[in-house]
CSV table of C-alpha atoms and ligand atoms in Angstrom, one decimal:
chain,number,residue,atom,x,y,z
A,1,MET,CA,0.0,0.2,-0.3
A,2,THR,CA,1.1,3.6,-1.0
A,3,ILE,CA,0.0,6.0,1.6
A,4,LYS,CA,-0.3,9.2,-0.4
A,5,GLY,CA,1.2,11.9,1.8
A,6,LEU,CA,4.6,9.9,2.7
A,7,SER,CA,4.7,8.3,-1.5
A,8,MET,CA,8.1,8.3,-2.3
A,9,VAL,CA,7.2,7.7,-6.1
A,10,ALA,CA,7.6,11.3,-7.1
A,11,TYR,CA,10.5,12.5,-5.2
A,12,THR,CA,13.2,10.7,-2.5
A,13,THR,CA,14.5,12.2,0.5
A,14,ILE,CA,18.4,12.8,1.2
A,15,SER,CA,18.1,10.0,3.8
A,16,LYS,CA,17.1,7.3,1.3
A,17,ILE,CA,19.1,8.5,-1.9
A,18,GLY,CA,22.0,5.9,-1.3
A,19,GLN,CA,19.4,3.3,-2.6
A,20,TYR,CA,19.4,5.0,-6.1
A,21,LYS,CA,22.9,4.7,-6.9
A,22,ASP,CA,23.6,6.0,-10.4
A,23,GLN,CA,19.8,6.3,-11.0
A,24,GLU,CA,18.2,9.7,-11.4
A,25,VAL,CA,16.2,11.1,-8.8
A,26,THR,CA,14.3,13.9,-7.7
A,27,ILE,CA,14.5,15.5,-4.2
A,28,LYS,CA,12.2,18.6,-2.7
A,29,GLY,CA,14.3,20.9,-0.2
A,30,TRP,CA,15.6,24.2,0.6
A,31,LEU,CA,18.5,26.0,-0.7
A,32,TYR,CA,21.1,26.1,2.7
A,33,ASN,CA,24.2,27.3,0.6
A,34,ILE,CA,25.6,27.8,-3.2
A,35,ARG,CA,29.5,28.1,-4.5
A,36,SER,CA,29.4,29.1,-7.8
A,37,SER,CA,32.2,30.1,-10.6
A,38,GLY,CA,31.7,30.8,-14.1
A,39,LYS,CA,30.7,27.0,-15.3
A,40,ILE,CA,29.8,25.2,-12.0
A,41,HIS,CA,27.4,25.9,-9.4
A,42,PHE,CA,27.7,23.7,-6.0
A,43,LEU,CA,23.9,23.9,-4.3
A,44,GLN,CA,24.0,22.5,-0.9
A,45,VAL,CA,20.3,21.5,-0.9
A,46,ARG,CA,18.4,20.5,2.5
A,47,ASP,CA,15.1,18.5,2.8
A,48,GLY,CA,14.6,17.7,6.2
A,49,PHE,CA,16.0,14.5,6.1
A,50,GLY,CA,19.4,15.5,5.4
A,51,PHE,CA,21.9,17.9,3.6
A,52,ILE,CA,23.6,16.8,0.2
A,53,GLN,CA,25.2,19.0,-2.8
A,54,CYS,CA,23.7,19.1,-6.3
A,55,VAL,CA,26.5,19.9,-8.7
A,56,ALA,CA,25.3,21.9,-11.6
A,57,VAL,CA,27.5,22.1,-14.7
A,58,LYS,CA,26.9,24.6,-17.4
A,59,ALA,CA,28.1,22.0,-20.3
A,60,GLU,CA,25.4,19.6,-18.6
A,61,VAL,CA,22.2,21.4,-18.1
A,62,ARG,CA,19.6,23.5,-19.8
A,63,GLU,CA,20.5,27.1,-19.9
A,64,GLU,CA,17.7,28.6,-18.2
A,65,VAL,CA,18.2,25.8,-15.3
A,66,PHE,CA,22.1,27.1,-14.6
A,67,ASP,CA,21.0,30.6,-15.0
A,68,LEU,CA,18.0,30.1,-12.4
A,69,CYS,CA,20.6,28.8,-10.2
A,70,LYS,CA,22.7,31.9,-10.2
A,71,THR,CA,20.1,34.1,-8.8
A,72,LEU,CA,18.6,31.7,-5.8
A,73,THR,CA,18.9,33.2,-2.5
A,74,GLN,CA,19.8,31.1,0.5
A,75,GLU,CA,16.7,29.6,1.6
A,76,SER,CA,14.8,29.3,-1.8
A,77,SER,CA,12.8,26.0,-1.7
A,78,ILE,CA,13.3,24.1,-4.9
A,79,GLU,CA,12.9,21.1,-6.8
A,80,VAL,CA,16.0,19.4,-7.9
A,81,ARG,CA,16.6,16.0,-10.3
A,82,GLY,CA,20.0,14.5,-10.6
A,83,ILE,CA,21.8,11.5,-10.5
A,84,VAL,CA,22.8,9.9,-7.4
A,85,ARG,CA,26.9,9.8,-7.6
A,86,GLN,CA,28.8,7.5,-4.6
A,87,ASP,CA,31.3,10.1,-2.9
A,88,GLU,CA,33.2,9.5,-0.4
A,89,ARG,CA,34.3,12.8,0.9
A,90,ALA,CA,30.5,14.1,1.1
A,91,PRO,CA,29.2,14.2,4.5
A,92,SER,CA,26.4,11.5,3.1
A,93,GLY,CA,28.2,9.8,1.5
A,94,TYR,CA,26.6,10.5,-2.1
A,95,GLU,CA,26.2,13.8,-4.2
A,96,LEU,CA,23.9,14.7,-7.0
A,97,THR,CA,24.7,15.5,-10.8
A,98,THR,CA,22.2,18.0,-11.3
A,99,THR,CA,20.2,17.9,-14.5
A,100,SER,CA,17.1,20.5,-13.4
A,101,VAL,CA,15.9,22.3,-11.1
A,102,LYS,CA,12.9,24.3,-10.5
A,103,LEU,CA,12.1,27.2,-8.2
A,104,ILE,CA,8.6,26.3,-5.9
A,105,HIS,CA,9.5,29.9,-4.1
A,106,MET,CA,12.1,32.3,-4.1
A,107,ALA,CA,13.2,33.4,-0.7
A,108,GLU,CA,13.5,36.9,0.5
A,109,GLU,CA,16.7,38.7,0.2
A,110,ASN,CA,17.2,39.2,3.9
A,111,TYR,CA,17.3,35.8,5.5
A,112,PRO,CA,18.8,36.5,9.1
A,113,ILE,CA,21.0,33.4,9.7
A,114,THR,CA,24.0,33.8,7.1
A,115,HIS,CA,27.1,31.8,7.3
A,116,LYS,CA,28.7,33.9,9.6
A,117,GLU,CA,29.1,33.5,13.2
A,118,HIS,CA,25.9,34.9,15.4
A,119,GLY,CA,25.7,35.7,18.6
A,120,ILE,CA,23.2,33.1,21.0
A,121,GLU,CA,20.5,36.0,21.7
A,122,PHE,CA,20.5,36.6,17.9
A,123,LEU,CA,19.9,32.7,17.4
A,124,MET,CA,17.4,32.3,19.8
A,125,ASP,CA,15.6,35.1,18.6
A,126,ASN,CA,15.3,33.2,15.3
A,127,ARG,CA,15.2,29.8,16.9
A,128,HIS,CA,12.1,29.1,14.0
A,129,LEU,CA,14.9,29.6,11.3
A,130,TRP,CA,17.8,28.2,13.1
A,131,LEU,CA,16.2,24.7,13.4
A,132,ARG,CA,16.9,24.7,9.7
A,133,THR,CA,20.7,24.7,10.3
A,134,PRO,CA,22.9,21.5,10.1
A,135,ARG,CA,24.0,21.3,13.6
A,136,GLN,CA,20.5,22.4,15.1
A,137,HIS,CA,19.4,19.6,13.1
A,138,ALA,CA,21.2,16.7,14.4
A,139,ILE,CA,20.6,18.2,18.0
A,140,MET,CA,16.8,17.4,17.3
A,141,ARG,CA,17.0,14.5,15.7
A,142,ILE,CA,19.0,13.0,18.6
A,143,ARG,CA,16.6,14.6,20.8
A,144,ALA,CA,13.8,12.8,19.3
A,145,GLU,CA,15.8,9.6,19.3
A,146,ILE,CA,16.6,9.9,23.2
A,147,THR,CA,12.1,10.0,23.5
A,148,ARG,CA,11.9,7.3,20.9
A,149,ALA,CA,14.2,5.1,23.0
A,150,CYS,CA,12.7,5.9,26.5
A,151,ARG,CA,9.3,5.0,25.0
A,152,GLU,CA,10.3,1.9,23.3
A,153,PHE,CA,12.3,0.8,26.4
A,154,LEU,CA,9.4,1.2,28.6
A,155,ASP,CA,6.5,-0.1,26.2
A,156,SER,CA,8.5,-3.5,25.5
A,157,ASN,CA,8.6,-3.9,29.5
A,158,ASP,CA,5.0,-4.0,29.7
A,159,PHE,CA,4.6,-0.3,30.8
A,160,THR,CA,1.2,1.4,30.1
A,161,LEU,CA,1.1,5.5,29.0
A,162,ILE,CA,-1.0,7.0,31.6
A,163,GLU,CA,-1.1,10.9,30.8
A,164,PRO,CA,-1.4,13.0,33.5
A,165,PRO,CA,-2.8,16.4,33.8
A,166,ILE,CA,-1.1,19.8,33.2
A,167,ILE,CA,-3.8,21.7,35.0
A,168,THR,CA,-3.6,21.0,38.6
A,169,PRO,CA,-4.8,21.9,42.2
A,170,SER,CA,-1.9,21.3,44.1
A,171,CYS,CA,2.1,21.3,44.2
A,172,CYS,CA,4.5,18.3,44.5
A,173,GLU,CA,8.1,19.2,44.4
A,174,GLY,CA,8.0,22.7,46.7
A,175,THR,CA,5.5,25.7,46.4
A,176,SER,CA,8.3,28.4,45.5
A,177,ASN,CA,8.3,27.6,41.7
A,178,LEU,CA,4.7,27.0,40.5
A,179,PHE,CA,3.2,28.8,37.8
A,180,LYS,CA,0.1,30.1,39.0
A,181,ILE,CA,-3.2,30.2,36.6
A,182,ASP,CA,-6.8,31.0,37.1
A,183,TYR,CA,-9.3,28.3,36.6
A,184,PHE,CA,-12.6,29.9,36.3
A,185,GLY,CA,-11.7,32.2,39.5
A,186,GLU,CA,-9.8,29.4,41.2
A,187,SER,CA,-6.1,29.0,41.8
A,188,ALA,CA,-4.4,26.4,40.0
A,189,TYR,CA,-1.3,25.4,38.4
A,190,LEU,CA,0.7,24.0,36.0
A,191,THR,CA,2.0,20.8,36.8
A,192,GLN,CA,5.9,20.8,38.2
A,193,THR,CA,5.5,16.7,37.6
A,194,GLY,CA,3.0,14.2,36.6
A,195,GLN,CA,4.4,11.8,39.9
A,196,LEU,CA,1.4,11.9,41.8
A,197,TYR,CA,-1.1,11.0,39.0
A,198,GLU,CA,1.6,8.2,37.8
A,199,GLU,CA,1.4,6.7,41.4
A,200,ALA,CA,-2.7,6.4,41.0
A,201,GLY,CA,-1.6,4.7,38.0
A,202,ALA,CA,0.7,2.2,39.2
A,203,MET,CA,-1.9,1.1,41.9
A,204,ALA,CA,-4.2,0.6,39.0
A,205,PHE,CA,-1.8,-0.8,36.3
A,206,GLY,CA,1.0,-2.2,37.6
A,207,LYS,CA,3.5,-0.1,35.9
A,208,VAL,CA,3.0,3.3,34.3
A,209,TYR,CA,4.7,6.0,32.9
A,210,SER,CA,4.1,9.3,31.5
A,211,PHE,CA,6.1,11.5,29.0
A,212,GLY,CA,4.9,15.2,28.9
A,213,PRO,CA,5.6,19.0,29.7
A,214,THR,CA,6.1,20.1,32.9
A,215,PHE,CA,6.7,23.7,34.3
A,216,ARG,CA,8.5,25.1,37.1
A,217,ALA,CA,8.9,29.1,37.5
A,218,GLU,CA,12.1,29.1,38.4
A,219,LYS,CA,14.1,32.3,37.9
A,220,HIS,CA,17.7,30.1,37.2
A,221,LYS,CA,20.0,31.7,34.7
A,222,THR,CA,22.0,28.8,34.0
A,223,ARG,CA,22.9,25.9,31.6
A,224,ARG,CA,20.5,23.3,33.1
A,225,HIS,CA,17.2,25.1,33.8
A,226,LEU,CA,14.3,25.4,31.6
A,227,ASN,CA,10.8,26.8,32.7
A,228,GLU,CA,9.3,24.3,30.7
A,229,PHE,CA,10.9,20.9,30.2
A,230,TRP,CA,10.4,17.5,28.8
A,231,MET,CA,10.0,14.5,31.6
A,232,LEU,CA,9.8,11.0,31.3
A,233,GLU,CA,8.1,9.6,34.6
A,234,PRO,CA,7.8,5.7,35.1
A,235,GLU,CA,6.2,4.9,38.1
A,236,MET,CA,6.3,1.0,40.0
A,237,ALA,CA,4.4,-1.0,42.2
A,238,PHE,CA,5.6,-3.6,44.2
A,239,VAL,CA,9.6,-2.0,43.2
A,240,ASP,CA,11.7,-0.9,46.2
A,241,PHE,CA,14.4,1.5,45.7
A,242,GLU,CA,17.1,-0.9,44.5
A,243,GLY,CA,15.2,-2.4,41.8
A,244,ASN,CA,14.4,1.5,41.0
A,245,LEU,CA,17.9,2.3,40.6
A,246,GLU,CA,18.3,-0.8,38.5
A,247,LEU,CA,15.4,0.4,36.1
A,248,GLN,CA,17.4,3.6,35.9
A,249,GLU,CA,20.7,2.2,34.9
A,250,ASN,CA,19.1,0.0,32.3
A,251,LEU,CA,16.9,2.5,30.7
A,252,ILE,CA,19.8,5.2,30.3
A,253,GLU,CA,22.4,2.6,28.7
A,254,TYR,CA,19.7,1.6,26.3
A,255,ILE,CA,18.9,5.1,25.2
A,256,VAL,CA,22.9,6.0,25.0
A,257,LYS,CA,23.0,2.4,22.8
A,258,SER,CA,20.0,3.6,20.7
A,259,VAL,CA,21.6,6.9,20.0
A,260,LEU,CA,24.7,5.8,19.0
A,261,LYS,CA,23.5,2.8,16.9
A,262,ASN,CA,20.7,4.8,15.0
A,263,LYS,CA,22.1,8.7,15.1
A,264,PRO,CA,26.1,7.9,14.2
A,265,ALA,CA,26.1,10.7,11.5
A,266,GLU,CA,23.8,13.3,14.0
A,267,LEU,CA,26.6,12.5,16.7
A,268,LYS,CA,29.3,13.2,14.1
A,269,ALA,CA,27.6,16.3,13.0
A,270,ILE,CA,28.0,17.9,16.3
A,271,GLY,CA,31.5,16.5,17.0
A,272,ARG,CA,30.4,14.4,20.4
A,273,ASP,CA,33.1,11.9,21.7
A,274,THR,CA,31.5,9.0,21.2
A,275,GLU,CA,33.7,6.8,23.0
A,276,LYS,CA,32.5,8.5,26.3
A,277,LEU,CA,29.5,7.5,25.4
A,278,GLU,CA,30.7,3.9,24.6
A,279,ASN,CA,31.5,3.5,28.0
A,280,VAL,CA,28.0,3.9,29.6
A,281,LYS,CA,27.3,0.7,30.9
A,282,THR,CA,25.4,-1.1,33.8
A,283,PRO,CA,26.3,-1.1,36.6
A,284,PHE,CA,26.5,2.9,37.2
A,285,TYR,CA,28.7,3.7,40.4
A,286,ARG,CA,26.5,4.1,43.5
A,287,LEU,CA,27.8,6.9,46.2
A,288,SER,CA,25.8,8.0,49.2
A,289,TYR,CA,24.8,11.3,50.0
A,290,ASP,CA,27.3,11.5,53.1
A,291,ASP,CA,30.0,10.3,51.1
A,292,ALA,CA,29.6,12.8,48.5
A,293,VAL,CA,29.4,15.7,51.2
A,294,LYS,CA,32.4,14.8,52.5
A,295,MET,CA,33.8,14.5,48.8
A,296,ALA,CA,32.5,17.9,47.9
A,297,GLN,CA,34.2,19.7,51.3
A,298,GLU,CA,37.8,17.9,50.1
A,299,GLY,CA,37.2,19.5,47.1
A,300,GLY,CA,36.9,22.8,48.6
A,301,PHE,CA,33.4,23.6,48.7
A,302,ASP,CA,31.9,24.9,51.7
A,303,MET,CA,29.2,22.8,52.6
A,304,GLN,CA,27.6,20.7,55.8
A,305,TRP,CA,25.7,17.5,55.6
A,306,GLY,CA,22.2,18.7,55.7
A,307,ASP,CA,22.6,20.9,52.8
A,308,ASP,CA,21.6,20.5,48.8
A,309,PHE,CA,24.4,20.2,46.5
A,310,GLY,CA,24.7,23.2,43.8
A,311,ALA,CA,25.4,23.0,40.3
A,312,PRO,CA,29.4,23.3,41.1
A,313,GLU,CA,29.4,20.6,43.6
A,314,GLU,CA,27.5,18.3,41.1
A,315,THR,CA,29.6,19.4,38.6
A,316,TYR,CA,32.5,18.3,40.9
A,317,ILE,CA,31.4,15.0,42.0
A,318,ALA,CA,30.3,14.1,38.3
A,319,GLU,CA,33.4,14.7,37.2
A,320,LYS,CA,35.6,12.2,38.8
A,321,TYR,CA,33.4,9.4,37.2
A,322,ASP,CA,33.9,8.0,33.7
A,323,LYS,CA,30.2,6.5,33.8
A,324,PRO,CA,26.6,7.7,35.6
A,325,VAL,CA,26.6,8.0,39.5
A,326,PHE,CA,23.7,7.6,42.0
A,327,ILE,CA,23.9,9.8,45.0
A,328,THR,CA,21.8,8.0,47.6
A,329,ARG,CA,19.9,9.0,50.7
A,330,TYR,CA,19.6,12.6,50.8
A,331,PRO,CA,18.6,14.3,53.8
A,332,LYS,CA,15.0,14.0,54.4
A,333,LYS,CA,14.8,17.9,54.7
A,334,VAL,CA,16.1,18.7,51.6
A,335,LYS,CA,13.8,16.3,49.8
A,336,ALA,CA,10.0,16.0,48.6
A,337,PHE,CA,7.1,15.0,51.1
A,338,TYR,CA,6.4,11.6,49.4
A,339,MET,CA,9.7,10.1,49.7
A,340,LYS,CA,9.9,7.5,51.8
A,341,GLU,CA,11.8,7.7,55.1
A,342,ASP,CA,14.7,5.3,55.5
A,343,PRO,CA,13.2,2.5,58.1
A,344,GLU,CA,17.3,2.3,59.4
A,345,ARG,CA,17.9,6.1,59.6
A,346,PRO,CA,14.5,8.5,59.9
A,347,GLU,CA,16.9,11.8,58.9
A,348,VAL,CA,17.2,10.4,55.4
A,349,VAL,CA,15.0,9.0,52.5
A,350,LEU,CA,15.1,6.1,50.0
A,351,ASN,CA,15.8,8.4,47.2
A,352,ALA,CA,19.3,9.1,44.5
A,353,ASP,CA,19.9,11.8,41.8
A,354,LEU,CA,21.6,10.4,39.1
A,355,LEU,CA,24.5,12.6,37.9
A,356,ALA,CA,25.6,12.2,34.1
A,357,PRO,CA,29.5,12.1,33.7
A,358,GLU,CA,31.7,14.8,32.2
A,359,GLY,CA,30.5,17.4,34.8
A,360,TYR,CA,26.7,17.3,33.6
A,361,GLY,CA,25.1,16.7,36.9
A,362,GLU,CA,21.7,15.2,37.8
A,363,ILE,CA,19.8,13.7,35.0
A,364,ILE,CA,17.2,12.2,37.2
A,365,GLY,CA,15.5,12.0,40.4
A,366,GLY,CA,14.0,9.4,41.8
A,367,SER,CA,12.6,7.8,45.1
A,368,GLN,CA,10.9,4.8,46.5
A,369,ARG,CA,7.5,6.7,48.2
A,370,GLU,CA,6.1,6.9,51.1
A,371,ASP,CA,3.3,4.4,51.5
A,372,ASN,CA,2.7,4.2,55.4
A,373,LEU,CA,-0.7,6.9,55.5
A,374,GLU,CA,0.3,7.8,58.8
A,375,ILE,CA,3.9,9.1,58.2
A,376,LEU,CA,2.8,10.7,54.7
A,377,ILE,CA,0.1,12.7,56.7
A,378,ARG,CA,2.5,13.9,59.1
A,379,ARG,CA,5.0,14.8,56.3
A,380,ILE,CA,2.5,16.6,54.7
A,381,GLU,CA,2.0,18.6,58.1
A,382,GLU,CA,5.5,19.1,58.1
A,383,GLU,CA,5.6,20.5,54.8
A,384,ASN,CA,2.8,23.0,55.8
A,385,LEU,CA,0.9,21.5,52.7
A,386,PRO,CA,-3.0,21.8,52.4
A,387,LYS,CA,-3.9,18.2,53.5
A,388,GLU,CA,-7.4,18.6,51.8
A,389,ILE,CA,-5.9,18.6,48.3
A,390,TYR,CA,-4.2,15.4,48.8
A,391,GLU,CA,-6.7,13.5,50.0
A,392,TRP,CA,-7.1,11.2,46.9
A,393,TYR,CA,-3.2,11.1,47.2
A,394,LEU,CA,-3.7,9.5,50.7
A,395,ASP,CA,-6.5,7.0,49.4
A,396,LEU,CA,-3.5,5.1,47.5
A,397,ARG,CA,-2.6,4.5,51.2
A,398,ARG,CA,-5.7,3.7,52.2
A,399,PHE,CA,-6.9,1.1,50.0
A,400,GLY,CA,-4.2,-1.5,49.0
A,401,SER,CA,-1.2,0.4,49.7
A,402,VAL,CA,1.9,-1.4,48.5
A,403,PRO,CA,5.6,-0.5,48.4
A,404,HIS,CA,6.4,1.7,44.9
A,405,SER,CA,9.0,3.3,43.5
A,406,GLY,CA,9.7,5.9,40.7
A,407,PHE,CA,11.9,8.4,39.3
A,408,GLY,CA,11.3,11.6,36.7
A,409,LEU,CA,14.2,11.8,33.8
A,410,GLY,CA,14.9,15.5,32.2
A,411,ILE,CA,14.8,14.9,28.5
A,412,GLU,CA,17.1,18.3,27.7
A,413,ARG,CA,19.7,17.8,30.6
A,414,SER,CA,19.7,13.9,29.0
A,415,ALA,CA,20.0,15.3,25.5
A,416,ALA,CA,22.4,18.3,26.5
A,417,TRP,CA,24.9,15.2,27.7
A,418,ILE,CA,24.5,13.1,25.0
A,419,CYS,CA,25.1,15.4,22.8
A,420,GLY,CA,27.7,17.1,25.0
A,421,LEU,CA,26.1,20.4,24.7
A,422,GLU,CA,27.3,23.6,27.4
A,423,HIS,CA,23.5,24.7,27.7
A,424,VAL,CA,20.1,22.8,27.7
A,425,ARG,CA,18.3,26.0,25.5
A,426,GLU,CA,20.0,24.2,22.5
A,427,THR,CA,17.7,20.8,23.2
A,428,ILE,CA,14.5,22.0,23.0
A,429,PRO,CA,13.0,23.0,19.9
A,430,PHE,CA,11.2,25.9,21.2
A,431,ALA,CA,13.2,27.2,25.0
A,432,ARG,CA,11.4,28.9,27.8
A,433,ILE,CA,14.0,30.2,29.6
A,434,LEU,CA,13.9,33.7,31.7
A,435,ASN,CA,13.2,36.5,30.1
A,436,ARG,CA,12.6,34.2,26.3
A,437,ILE,CA,9.1,33.7,25.6
A,438,THR,CA,9.2,33.8,22.0
A,439,PRO,CA,9.5,32.4,19.5
B,1,4AD,O1,13.8,15.9,40.3
B,1,4AD,P1,13.0,16.4,39.9
B,1,4AD,O2,12.2,17.6,40.5
B,1,4AD,O3,11.9,15.3,40.1
B,1,4AD,C1,10.8,15.1,40.4
B,1,4AD,O4,9.8,16.1,39.5
B,1,4AD,C2,10.0,13.8,40.6
B,1,4AD,N1,8.6,14.1,41.0
B,1,4AD,C3,10.3,12.7,39.8
B,1,4AD,C4,9.3,11.7,40.1
B,1,4AD,O5,10.0,11.2,40.9
B,1,4AD,N2,8.7,11.3,38.8
B,1,4AD,O6,13.0,16.5,38.5
B,1,4AD,C5,13.5,15.6,37.4
B,1,4AD,C6,14.7,15.7,36.6
B,1,4AD,C7,15.9,16.2,37.1
B,1,4AD,O7,16.8,15.1,37.2
B,1,4AD,C8,16.4,17.1,35.5
B,1,4AD,O8,16.7,16.0,35.0
B,1,4AD,C9,14.5,17.6,35.1
B,1,4AD,O9,13.6,16.5,35.6
B,1,4AD,N3,14.6,18.8,36.1
B,1,4AD,C10,14.6,20.0,34.9
B,1,4AD,N4,15.0,20.3,33.4
B,1,4AD,C11,15.4,21.2,33.2
B,1,4AD,N5,15.2,22.5,34.1
B,1,4AD,C12,14.8,22.3,35.0
B,1,4AD,N6,14.3,23.5,35.6
B,1,4AD,C13,14.5,20.9,35.7
B,1,4AD,N7,13.9,20.5,36.8
B,1,4AD,C14,13.9,19.6,36.4
B,2,MG,MG1,15.8,16.5,41.5
């Protein structure tokens, strides 16, 4: 069956061009760049699937085709016909010997993103166009592969996708960074995490996950914080603290392997050192919070037992490892109310943050959840949270409470690490960061 919208009969895509070696094909795309001499044009064409060089030789094409090439502006949309030639030097491995070019739309002259260097703010202002460049193209494809691998891993391990609401009446990860909205005269918030709903899901379906946008009104100006980011949140009934870590390390290994296997050209395009990624194999390291504090102190950081790690401390610790490292059992008072107290040491909780290597810091936050009704009520009171709003959540401990665990994996931080990028803003199609809401 041919699906009309996907039909490759009339034209092919650059990604599939290798199937047509020495044959004539048509591609539809945009002119990324052009170099010309009197007798030859080198058109760099992109079609959304890849980039390819199309060579138009004066003596070999019709005159009007050669003249049209001369007038083409950057980002004009065109249809190119040509013969596929293998070429070792070409990034895609192929080149097109052009036989004809048809104009679809002549782009205006003043395309903002030229082939010069541009400042980051300018590029972010033009994000809708910046996405067309090879580097951004590669990053977005790696991001998509990360998401695909996450879902494939969980779907094939019997998890059910359960979507939590985005508009919520309550908080979960602390009250200080909520985006407040007006819900028909009542206060509501954009979700910080789908976790509480995933816990309800786990009691109904055993193993569940959500993947969706989450919101934090943090006035951070760091390379790790977005105000809107995407989180994968698995939640599992009858899985304890250790089982939770095991799932996380296997998931991360699977993601990294998938990117290495399915996106080698993209990793190459952004210059990622893949040797470091090849090394990401289970088991990951486990370091107690207590030892991590000592390590930070020895590294000259001014912190005490009971403090949370800041980004510099996390970076320092993560840099000591060649694979991701779990930091386990944090003090209860720096973590959220739902985390289970360690029965042997009630001052700490059964949680772990997973730090990515190469100094990337936390990419996963997870824990075993408090399943005891009385302790959970006490924790809600200690944190001064409005108990009425959590009644439904407490029901999960009233009716067949079981040990259960879960975690949240930040897609952008994971992508920043896997791509080896300085800043998370390049890992999401349209970033929402401090002082930026456009485009
Ligand atoms: O550690 P967090 O806040 O955990 C939770 O929200 C839990 N309720 C998740 C769960 O157990 N289901 O966030 C989880 C991850 C972080 O490790 C980080 O990767 C990412 O989400 N994250 C952010 N990414 C970008 N910008 C921000 N402001 C982020 N805050 C958290
Ligand atoms: Mg966290």
